[in-house]
Amino acid sequence: MAACVLLFVSLLGCGGAGAPLFATTSELPEGSRRPDGVAVDPASAPPRAKDVANAEAGLVTLRTPLGTEAVLTTVSGFFRAIVDEDMEALEALFTRDALSISTSYGPSGSAPSAPLFWTQRMRRLDYTKLAGEVVFREVELEIYRAEDALTSSPHPAIRVEALSTGDVVVRVPIATSRLGSDRLLGEEVVLWLRREGERYRIYRIVEDFQMP
């Protein structure tokens, strides 16, 4: 009986040595192995950047406010371009719809385009005479921001409700408005600045000045 059992076990072992039940290979593939694909949700685009937003808006992207240095850069560039009579540099500081408002001519509805107005001024007056003169002093500038919740307008020609978020109004007292008999600038120039990207451009110029 013991001999029969031993023979049966031996036959069973020989039968289990047959072909495997899964595919095999004697060589590894030459190409690099690629892992199985994984489903990934596409990243959603961030919301458009804003200057201000309500807490109820959920996910928002806020722009970093521009500092006073950006204001001074635009103001200084404006007067430097005038003294140099560099119309190309001056036009680069204006928005596309910039207007030059003269309080001598009444409402802003009749105000000319700022580039056109300054082109005419430079043809009639010699602004290079201001070279070496103090045109304005930075310490005398008055800067008003739309977010300051202004109760009154910085200038009668500017309506508080017309200011957009991020707008800045700068009142510039002019130190040298005339040389000899030539009046070159008003006693003060008010610049309404509008943010474009990481800089300010001039949206409106308000000045008590009449073309000779």
PDB file of N, CA, C and O in Angstrom, residues 24 44 201 212:
ATOM      1  N   THR A  24       5.247  33.686 -20.725  1.00  0.00           N
ATOM      2  CA  THR A  24       6.606  33.969 -20.213  1.00  0.00           C
ATOM      3  C   THR A  24       7.494  34.365 -21.381  1.00  0.00           C
ATOM      4  O   THR A  24       7.139  34.209 -22.546  1.00  0.00           O
ATOM      5  N   SER A  44      -7.577  74.204 -14.123  1.00  0.00           N
ATOM      6  CA  SER A  44      -8.421  75.297 -14.574  1.00  0.00           C
ATOM      7  C   SER A  44      -7.640  76.596 -14.551  1.00  0.00           C
ATOM      8  O   SER A  44      -6.773  76.775 -13.715  1.00  0.00           O
ATOM      9  N   ARG A 201      -0.622 105.227 -16.981  1.00  0.00           N
ATOM     10  CA  ARG A 201      -0.650 106.084 -18.160  1.00  0.00           C
ATOM     11  C   ARG A 201      -1.589 107.258 -17.885  1.00  0.00           C
ATOM     12  O   ARG A 201      -2.474 107.170 -17.036  1.00  0.00           O
ATOM     13  N   PRO A 212      -1.665 130.301 -27.257  1.00  0.00           N
ATOM     14  CA  PRO A 212      -1.448 131.665 -27.754  1.00  0.00           C
ATOM     15  C   PRO A 212      -1.714 131.747 -29.263  1.00  0.00           C
ATOM     16  O   PRO A 212      -1.657 130.763 -29.959  1.00  0.00           O
TER      17      PRO A 212
END
